[in-house]
PDB file of C-alpha atoms and ligand atoms in Angstrom:
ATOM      1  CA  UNK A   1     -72.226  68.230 -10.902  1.00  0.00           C
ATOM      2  CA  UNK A   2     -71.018  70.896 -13.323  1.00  0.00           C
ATOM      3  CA  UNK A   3     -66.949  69.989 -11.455  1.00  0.00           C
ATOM      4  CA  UNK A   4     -67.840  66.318 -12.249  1.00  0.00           C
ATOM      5  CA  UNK A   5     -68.340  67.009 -15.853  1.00  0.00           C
ATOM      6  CA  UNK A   6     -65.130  68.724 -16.641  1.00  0.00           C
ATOM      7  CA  UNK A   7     -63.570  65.866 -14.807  1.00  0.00           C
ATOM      8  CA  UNK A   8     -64.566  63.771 -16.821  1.00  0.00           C
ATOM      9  CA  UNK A   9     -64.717  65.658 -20.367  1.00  0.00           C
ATOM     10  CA  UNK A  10     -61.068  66.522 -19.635  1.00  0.00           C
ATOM     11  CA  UNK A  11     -59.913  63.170 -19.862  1.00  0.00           C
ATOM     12  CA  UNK A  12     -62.135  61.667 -22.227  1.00  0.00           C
ATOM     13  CA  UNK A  13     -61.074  64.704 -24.473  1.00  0.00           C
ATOM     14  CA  UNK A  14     -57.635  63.562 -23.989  1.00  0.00           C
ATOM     15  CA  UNK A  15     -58.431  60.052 -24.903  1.00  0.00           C
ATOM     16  CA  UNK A  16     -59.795  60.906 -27.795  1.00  0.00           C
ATOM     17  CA  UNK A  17     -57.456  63.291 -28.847  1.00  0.00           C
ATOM     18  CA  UNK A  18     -54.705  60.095 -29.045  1.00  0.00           C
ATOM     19  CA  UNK A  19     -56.793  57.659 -30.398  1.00  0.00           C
ATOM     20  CA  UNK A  20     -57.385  60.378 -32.993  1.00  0.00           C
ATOM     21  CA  UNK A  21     -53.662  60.621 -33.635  1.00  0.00           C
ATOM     22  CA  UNK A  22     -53.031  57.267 -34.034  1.00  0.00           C
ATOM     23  CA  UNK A  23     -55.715  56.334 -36.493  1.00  0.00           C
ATOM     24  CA  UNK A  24     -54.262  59.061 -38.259  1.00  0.00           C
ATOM     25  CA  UNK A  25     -50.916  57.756 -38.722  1.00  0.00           C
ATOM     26  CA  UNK A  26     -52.528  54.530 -39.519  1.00  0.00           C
ATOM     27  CA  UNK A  27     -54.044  55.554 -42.306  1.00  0.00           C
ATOM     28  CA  UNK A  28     -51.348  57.274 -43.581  1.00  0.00           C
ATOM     29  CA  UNK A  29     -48.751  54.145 -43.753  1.00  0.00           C
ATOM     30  CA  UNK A  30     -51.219  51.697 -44.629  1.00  0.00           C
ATOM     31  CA  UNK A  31     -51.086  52.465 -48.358  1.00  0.00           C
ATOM     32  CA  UNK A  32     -47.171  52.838 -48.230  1.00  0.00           C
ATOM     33  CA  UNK A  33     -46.975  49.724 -46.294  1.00  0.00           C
ATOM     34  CA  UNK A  34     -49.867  47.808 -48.911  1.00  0.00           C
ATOM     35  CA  UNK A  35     -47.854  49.263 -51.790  1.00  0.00           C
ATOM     36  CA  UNK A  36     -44.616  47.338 -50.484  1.00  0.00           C
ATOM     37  CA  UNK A  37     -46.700  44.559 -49.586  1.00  0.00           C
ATOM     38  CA  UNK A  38     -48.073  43.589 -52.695  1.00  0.00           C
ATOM     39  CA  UNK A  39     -51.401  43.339 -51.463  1.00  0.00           C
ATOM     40  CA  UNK A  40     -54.014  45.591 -48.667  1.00  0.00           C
ATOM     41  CA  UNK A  41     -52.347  45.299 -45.440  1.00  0.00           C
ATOM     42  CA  UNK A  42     -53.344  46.849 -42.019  1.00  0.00           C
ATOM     43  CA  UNK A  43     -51.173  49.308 -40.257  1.00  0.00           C
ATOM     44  CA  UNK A  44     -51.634  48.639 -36.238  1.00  0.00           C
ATOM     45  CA  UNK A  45     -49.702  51.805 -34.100  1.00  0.00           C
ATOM     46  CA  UNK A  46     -49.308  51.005 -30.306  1.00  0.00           C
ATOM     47  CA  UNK A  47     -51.843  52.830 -28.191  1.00  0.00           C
ATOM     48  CA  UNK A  48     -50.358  55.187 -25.932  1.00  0.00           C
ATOM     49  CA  UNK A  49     -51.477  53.102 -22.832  1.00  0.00           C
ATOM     50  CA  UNK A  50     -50.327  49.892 -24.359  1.00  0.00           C
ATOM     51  CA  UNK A  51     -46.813  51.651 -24.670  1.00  0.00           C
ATOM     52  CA  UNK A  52     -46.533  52.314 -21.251  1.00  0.00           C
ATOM     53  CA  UNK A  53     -46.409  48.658 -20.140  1.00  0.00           C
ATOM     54  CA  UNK A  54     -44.687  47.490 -23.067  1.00  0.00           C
ATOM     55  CA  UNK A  55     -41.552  46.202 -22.351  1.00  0.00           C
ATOM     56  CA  UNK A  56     -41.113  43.887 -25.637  1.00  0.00           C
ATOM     57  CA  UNK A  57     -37.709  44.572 -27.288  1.00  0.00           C
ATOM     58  CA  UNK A  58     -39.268  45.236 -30.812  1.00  0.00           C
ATOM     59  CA  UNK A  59     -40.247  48.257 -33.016  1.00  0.00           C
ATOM     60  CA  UNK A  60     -42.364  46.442 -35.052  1.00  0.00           C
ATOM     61  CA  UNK A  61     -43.807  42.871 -35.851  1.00  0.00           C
ATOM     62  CA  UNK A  62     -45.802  40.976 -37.880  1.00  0.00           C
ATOM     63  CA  UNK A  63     -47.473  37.436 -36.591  1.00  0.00           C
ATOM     64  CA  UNK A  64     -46.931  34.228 -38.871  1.00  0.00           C
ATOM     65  CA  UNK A  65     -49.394  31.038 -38.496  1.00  0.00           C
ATOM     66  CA  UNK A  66     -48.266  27.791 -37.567  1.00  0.00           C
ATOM     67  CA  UNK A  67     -47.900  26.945 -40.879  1.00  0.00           C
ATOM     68  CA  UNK A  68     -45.393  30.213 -41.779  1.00  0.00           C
ATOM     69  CA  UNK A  69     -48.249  32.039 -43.502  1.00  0.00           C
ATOM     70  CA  UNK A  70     -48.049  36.026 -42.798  1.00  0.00           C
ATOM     71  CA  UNK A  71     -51.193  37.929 -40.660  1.00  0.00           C
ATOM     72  CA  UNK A  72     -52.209  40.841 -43.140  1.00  0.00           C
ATOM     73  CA  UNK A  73     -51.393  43.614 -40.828  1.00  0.00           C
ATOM     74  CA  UNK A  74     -48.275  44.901 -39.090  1.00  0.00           C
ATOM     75  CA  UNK A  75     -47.659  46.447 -35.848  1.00  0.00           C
ATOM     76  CA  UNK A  76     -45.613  49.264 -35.009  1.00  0.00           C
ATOM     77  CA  UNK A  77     -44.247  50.677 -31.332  1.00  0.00           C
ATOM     78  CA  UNK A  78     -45.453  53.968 -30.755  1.00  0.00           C
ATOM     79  CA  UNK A  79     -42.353  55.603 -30.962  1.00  0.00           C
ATOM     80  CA  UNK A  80     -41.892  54.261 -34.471  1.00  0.00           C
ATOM     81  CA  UNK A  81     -45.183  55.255 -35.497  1.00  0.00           C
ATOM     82  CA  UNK A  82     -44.340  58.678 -33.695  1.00  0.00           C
ATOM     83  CA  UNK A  83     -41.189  59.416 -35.879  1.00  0.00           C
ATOM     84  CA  UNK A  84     -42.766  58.462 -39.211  1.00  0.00           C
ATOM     85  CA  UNK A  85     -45.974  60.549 -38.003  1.00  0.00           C
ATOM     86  CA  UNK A  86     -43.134  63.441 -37.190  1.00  0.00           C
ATOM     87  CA  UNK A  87     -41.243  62.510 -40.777  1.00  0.00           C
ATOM     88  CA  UNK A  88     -44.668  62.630 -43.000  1.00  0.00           C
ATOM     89  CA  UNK A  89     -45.472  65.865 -41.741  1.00  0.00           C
ATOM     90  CA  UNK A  90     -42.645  67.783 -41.527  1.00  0.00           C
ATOM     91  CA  UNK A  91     -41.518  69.705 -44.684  1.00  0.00           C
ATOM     92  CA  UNK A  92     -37.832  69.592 -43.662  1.00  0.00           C
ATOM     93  CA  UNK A  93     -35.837  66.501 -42.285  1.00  0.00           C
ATOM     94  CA  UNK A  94     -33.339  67.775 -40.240  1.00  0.00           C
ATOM     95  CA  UNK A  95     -32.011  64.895 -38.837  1.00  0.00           C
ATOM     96  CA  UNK A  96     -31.163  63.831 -41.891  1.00  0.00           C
ATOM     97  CA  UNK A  97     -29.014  66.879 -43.392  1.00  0.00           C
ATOM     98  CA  UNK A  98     -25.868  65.841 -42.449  1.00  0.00           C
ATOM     99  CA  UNK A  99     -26.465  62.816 -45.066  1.00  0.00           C
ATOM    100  CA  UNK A 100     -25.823  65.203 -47.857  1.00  0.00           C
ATOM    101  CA  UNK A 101     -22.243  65.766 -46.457  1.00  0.00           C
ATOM    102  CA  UNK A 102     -20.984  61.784 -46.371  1.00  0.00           C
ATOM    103  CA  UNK A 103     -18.567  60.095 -49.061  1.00  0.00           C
ATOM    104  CA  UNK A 104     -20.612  56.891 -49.501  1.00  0.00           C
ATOM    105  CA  UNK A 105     -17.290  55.474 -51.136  1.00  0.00           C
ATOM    106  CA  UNK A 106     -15.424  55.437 -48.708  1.00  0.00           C
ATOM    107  CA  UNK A 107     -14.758  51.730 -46.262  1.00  0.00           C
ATOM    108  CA  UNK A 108     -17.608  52.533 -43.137  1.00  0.00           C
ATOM    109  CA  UNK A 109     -19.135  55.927 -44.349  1.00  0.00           C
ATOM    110  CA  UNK A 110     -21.951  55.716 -40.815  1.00  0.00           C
ATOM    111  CA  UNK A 111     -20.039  54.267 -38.011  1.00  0.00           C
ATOM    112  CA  UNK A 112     -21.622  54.282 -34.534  1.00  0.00           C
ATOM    113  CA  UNK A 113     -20.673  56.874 -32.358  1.00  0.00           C
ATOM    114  CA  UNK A 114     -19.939  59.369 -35.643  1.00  0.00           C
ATOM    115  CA  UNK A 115     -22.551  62.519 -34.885  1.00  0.00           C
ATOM    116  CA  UNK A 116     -24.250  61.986 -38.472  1.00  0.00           C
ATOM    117  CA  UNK A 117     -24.903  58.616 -37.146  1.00  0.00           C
ATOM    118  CA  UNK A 118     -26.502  59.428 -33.630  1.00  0.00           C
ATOM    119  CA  UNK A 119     -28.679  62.594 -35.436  1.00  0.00           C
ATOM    120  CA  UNK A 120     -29.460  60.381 -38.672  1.00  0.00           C
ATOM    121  CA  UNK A 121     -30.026  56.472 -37.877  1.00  0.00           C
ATOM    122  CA  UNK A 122     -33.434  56.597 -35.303  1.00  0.00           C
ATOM    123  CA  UNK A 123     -35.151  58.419 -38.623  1.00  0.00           C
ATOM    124  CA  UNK A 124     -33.539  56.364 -40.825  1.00  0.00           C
ATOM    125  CA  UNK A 125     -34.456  52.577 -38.674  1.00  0.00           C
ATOM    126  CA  UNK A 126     -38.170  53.852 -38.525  1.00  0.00           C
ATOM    127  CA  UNK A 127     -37.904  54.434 -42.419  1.00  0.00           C
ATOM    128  CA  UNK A 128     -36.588  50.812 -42.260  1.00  0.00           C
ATOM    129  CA  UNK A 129     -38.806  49.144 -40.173  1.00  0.00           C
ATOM    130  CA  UNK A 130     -42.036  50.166 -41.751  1.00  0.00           C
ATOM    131  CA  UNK A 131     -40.411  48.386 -45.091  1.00  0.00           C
ATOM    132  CA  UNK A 132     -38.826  45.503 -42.976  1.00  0.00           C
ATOM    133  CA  UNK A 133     -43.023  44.546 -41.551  1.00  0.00           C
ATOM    134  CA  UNK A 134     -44.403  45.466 -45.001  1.00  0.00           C
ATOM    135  CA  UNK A 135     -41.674  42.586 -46.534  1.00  0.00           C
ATOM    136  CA  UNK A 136     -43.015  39.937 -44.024  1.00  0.00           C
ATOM    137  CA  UNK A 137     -46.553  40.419 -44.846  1.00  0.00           C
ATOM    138  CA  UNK A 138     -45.234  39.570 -48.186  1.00  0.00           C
ATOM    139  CA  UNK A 139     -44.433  36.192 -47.118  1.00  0.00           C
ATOM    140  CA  UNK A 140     -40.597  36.801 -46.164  1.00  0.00           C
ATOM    141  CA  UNK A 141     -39.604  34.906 -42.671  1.00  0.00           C
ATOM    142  CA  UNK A 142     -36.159  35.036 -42.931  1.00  0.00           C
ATOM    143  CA  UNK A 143     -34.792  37.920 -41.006  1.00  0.00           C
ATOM    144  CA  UNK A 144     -31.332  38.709 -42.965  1.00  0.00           C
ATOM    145  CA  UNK A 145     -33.450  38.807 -46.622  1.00  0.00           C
ATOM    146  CA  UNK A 146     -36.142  40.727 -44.649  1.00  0.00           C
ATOM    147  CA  UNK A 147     -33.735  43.069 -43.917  1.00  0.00           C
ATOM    148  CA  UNK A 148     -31.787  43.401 -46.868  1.00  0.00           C
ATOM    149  CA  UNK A 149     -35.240  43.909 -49.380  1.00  0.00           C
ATOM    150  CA  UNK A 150     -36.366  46.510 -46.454  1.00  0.00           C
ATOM    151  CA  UNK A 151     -33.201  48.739 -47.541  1.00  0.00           C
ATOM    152  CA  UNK A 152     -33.914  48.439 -50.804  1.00  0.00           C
ATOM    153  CA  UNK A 153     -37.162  50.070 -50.086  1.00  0.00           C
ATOM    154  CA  UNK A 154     -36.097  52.697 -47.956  1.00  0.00           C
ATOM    155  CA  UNK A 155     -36.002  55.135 -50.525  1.00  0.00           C
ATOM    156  CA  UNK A 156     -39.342  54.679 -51.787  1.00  0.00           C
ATOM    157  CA  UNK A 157     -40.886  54.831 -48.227  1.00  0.00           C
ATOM    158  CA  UNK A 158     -39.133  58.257 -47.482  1.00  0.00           C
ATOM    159  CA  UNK A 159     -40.433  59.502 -50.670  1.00  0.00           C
ATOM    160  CA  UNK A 160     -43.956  58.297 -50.530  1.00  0.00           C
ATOM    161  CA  UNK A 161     -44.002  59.958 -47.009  1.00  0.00           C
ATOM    162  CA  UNK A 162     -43.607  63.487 -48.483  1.00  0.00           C
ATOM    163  CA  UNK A 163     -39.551  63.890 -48.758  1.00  0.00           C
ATOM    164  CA  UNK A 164     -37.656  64.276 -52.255  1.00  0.00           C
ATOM    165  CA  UNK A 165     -36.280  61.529 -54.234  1.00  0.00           C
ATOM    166  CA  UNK A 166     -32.520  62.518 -53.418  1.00  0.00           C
ATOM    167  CA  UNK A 167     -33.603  62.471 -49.735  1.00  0.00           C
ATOM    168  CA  UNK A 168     -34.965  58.729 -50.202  1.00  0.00           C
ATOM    169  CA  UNK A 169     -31.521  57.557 -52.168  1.00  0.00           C
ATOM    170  CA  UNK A 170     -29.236  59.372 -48.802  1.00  0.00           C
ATOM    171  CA  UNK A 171     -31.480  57.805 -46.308  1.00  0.00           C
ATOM    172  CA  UNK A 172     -31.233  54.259 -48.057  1.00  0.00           C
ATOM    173  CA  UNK A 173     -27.522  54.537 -48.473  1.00  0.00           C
ATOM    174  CA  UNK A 174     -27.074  55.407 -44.798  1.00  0.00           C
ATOM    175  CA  UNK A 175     -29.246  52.304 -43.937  1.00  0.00           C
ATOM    176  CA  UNK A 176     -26.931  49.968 -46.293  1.00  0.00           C
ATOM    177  CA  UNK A 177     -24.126  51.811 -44.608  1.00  0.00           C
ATOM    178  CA  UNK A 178     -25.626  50.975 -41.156  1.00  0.00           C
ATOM    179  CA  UNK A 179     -26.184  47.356 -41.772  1.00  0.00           C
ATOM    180  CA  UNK A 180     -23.016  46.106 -41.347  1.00  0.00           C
ATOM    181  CA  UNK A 181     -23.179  47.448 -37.524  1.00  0.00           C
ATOM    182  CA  UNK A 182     -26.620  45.825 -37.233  1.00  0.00           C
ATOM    183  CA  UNK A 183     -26.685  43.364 -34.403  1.00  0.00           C
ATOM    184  CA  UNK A 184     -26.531  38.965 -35.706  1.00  0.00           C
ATOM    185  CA  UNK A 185     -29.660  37.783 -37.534  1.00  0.00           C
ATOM    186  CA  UNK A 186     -30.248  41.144 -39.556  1.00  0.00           C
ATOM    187  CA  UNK A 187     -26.520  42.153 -41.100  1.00  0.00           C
ATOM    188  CA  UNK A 188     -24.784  40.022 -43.924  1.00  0.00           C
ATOM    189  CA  UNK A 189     -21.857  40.630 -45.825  1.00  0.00           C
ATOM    190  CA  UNK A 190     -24.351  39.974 -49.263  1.00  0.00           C
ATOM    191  CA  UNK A 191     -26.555  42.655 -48.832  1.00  0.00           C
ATOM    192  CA  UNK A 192     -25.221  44.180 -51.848  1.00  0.00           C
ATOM    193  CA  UNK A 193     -25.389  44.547 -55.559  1.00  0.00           C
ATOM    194  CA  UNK A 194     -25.652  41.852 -57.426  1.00  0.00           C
ATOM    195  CA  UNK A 195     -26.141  38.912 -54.930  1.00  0.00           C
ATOM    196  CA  UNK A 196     -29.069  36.942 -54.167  1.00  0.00           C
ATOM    197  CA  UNK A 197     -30.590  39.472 -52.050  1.00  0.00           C
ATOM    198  CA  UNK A 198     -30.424  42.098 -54.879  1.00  0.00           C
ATOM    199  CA  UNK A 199     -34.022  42.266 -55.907  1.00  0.00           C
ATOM    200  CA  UNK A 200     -33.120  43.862 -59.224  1.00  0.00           C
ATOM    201  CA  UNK A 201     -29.218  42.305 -60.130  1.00  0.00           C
ATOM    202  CA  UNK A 202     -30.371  42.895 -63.531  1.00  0.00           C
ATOM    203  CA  UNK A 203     -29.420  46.513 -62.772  1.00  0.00           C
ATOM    204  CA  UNK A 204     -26.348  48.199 -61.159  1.00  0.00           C
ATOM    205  CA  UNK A 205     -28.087  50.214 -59.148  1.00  0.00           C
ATOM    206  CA  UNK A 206     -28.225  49.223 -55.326  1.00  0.00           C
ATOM    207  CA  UNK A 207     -29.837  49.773 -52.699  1.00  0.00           C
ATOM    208  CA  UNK A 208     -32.296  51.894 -54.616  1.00  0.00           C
ATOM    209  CA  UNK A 209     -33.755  51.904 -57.917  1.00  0.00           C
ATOM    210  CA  UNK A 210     -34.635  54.812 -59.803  1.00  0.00           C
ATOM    211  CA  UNK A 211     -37.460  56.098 -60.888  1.00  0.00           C
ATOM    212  CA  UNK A 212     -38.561  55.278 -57.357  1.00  0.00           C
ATOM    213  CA  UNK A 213     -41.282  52.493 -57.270  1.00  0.00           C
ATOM    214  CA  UNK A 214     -41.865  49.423 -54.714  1.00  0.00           C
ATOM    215  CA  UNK A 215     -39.067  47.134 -55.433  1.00  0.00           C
ATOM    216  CA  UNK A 216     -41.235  44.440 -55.168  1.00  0.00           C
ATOM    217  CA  UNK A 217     -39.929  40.852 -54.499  1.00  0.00           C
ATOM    218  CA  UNK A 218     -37.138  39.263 -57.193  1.00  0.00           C
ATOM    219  CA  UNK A 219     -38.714  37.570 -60.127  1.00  0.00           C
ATOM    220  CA  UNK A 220     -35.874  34.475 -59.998  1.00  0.00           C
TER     221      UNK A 220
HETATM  222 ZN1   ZN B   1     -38.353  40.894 -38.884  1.00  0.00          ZN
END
């Protein structure tokens, strides 16, 4: 009886141990997420069971009604929910370094392929897509303006998960630099300063706003 025990304390221990982990995480992004939002939202992280069988090709979504109202919770793959877990507690962001060492003037600063790309862009997409669900909950359907609002929030999600302002600004400038190389349906030649996807055009500034604060939606 005593063998039977362990064999089953082990795994239950193990199953708790991960269900531990990702109500964690949860409650760590939900306020980052809300804050982005506009409003309470719920922060759902794949189970680690779930993510075995999953073979959706998503890292994150957030269900609309048939009448194109938002749910008020998003869900994230475990791997996303992994990296931002990894991000929020680490004190230094490797990965993203080699940021510091770009010339954001010049034509394609982040092309694929380039090793600052390969090292940087899973961190900086995780970043992205925690913003990119928090911007649907807000009522946004349309993929493109999803997308381009979500890099303009970058910065402010890096921060608010523990890193320092200048690392938020490099990580939302690769992300602006990546979106050109985004596949259809998310990149468009007016994510930039000034169009109608700039949420603040009454500023310069682009894709991030200083001090840092949730962009928000345009007032327009
Ligand atoms: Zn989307």
């Amino acid at each position: 009886m005593k063998f039977a025990g362990v064999f089953l304390a082990l795994p239950l221990a193990f199953f708790g141990w991960m269900w531990w982990g990702t109500i964690r995480v949860e409650h760590e992004l939900r306020p980052v997420a809300s804050s982005i939002a506009g409003h309470p939202i719920q922060v759902d992280c794949q189970g680690w069971l779930s993510s075995l069988v999953d073979v959706e090709a998503r890292e994150g979504e957030v269900h609309f009604s048939a009448n194109g109202l938002p749910g008020p919770r998003i869900f994230l793959t475990r791997p996303t929910c992994k990296r931002l877990d990894a991000f929020a507690h680490s004190r230094h962001h490797a990965a993203l370094d080699c940021l510091a060492e770009i010339d954001w003037a010049q034509p394609d600063p982040l092309p694929p392929g380039r090793a600052c790309e390969r090292e940087a862009s899973p961190t900086v997409y995780a970043l992205l897509i925690l913003a990119h669900e928090s911007y649907h909950t807000a009522g946004v359907i349309d993929e493109v303006t999803t997308n381009c609002y979500a890099i303009q929030a970058i910065a402010y999600v890096t921060w608010r998960l523990g890193a320092p302002q200048r690392e938020g600004e490099l990580a939302a400038y690769a992300m602006a630099a990546l979106e050109p190389h985004q596949v259809d349906g998310y990149a468009t030649p007016d994510c930039r300063a000034g169009t109608a996807l700039d949420i603040h055009p009454e500023t310069r500034d682009f894709p991030t706003e200083l001090p840092l604060a949730p962009p928000g939606l345009p007032r327009r």
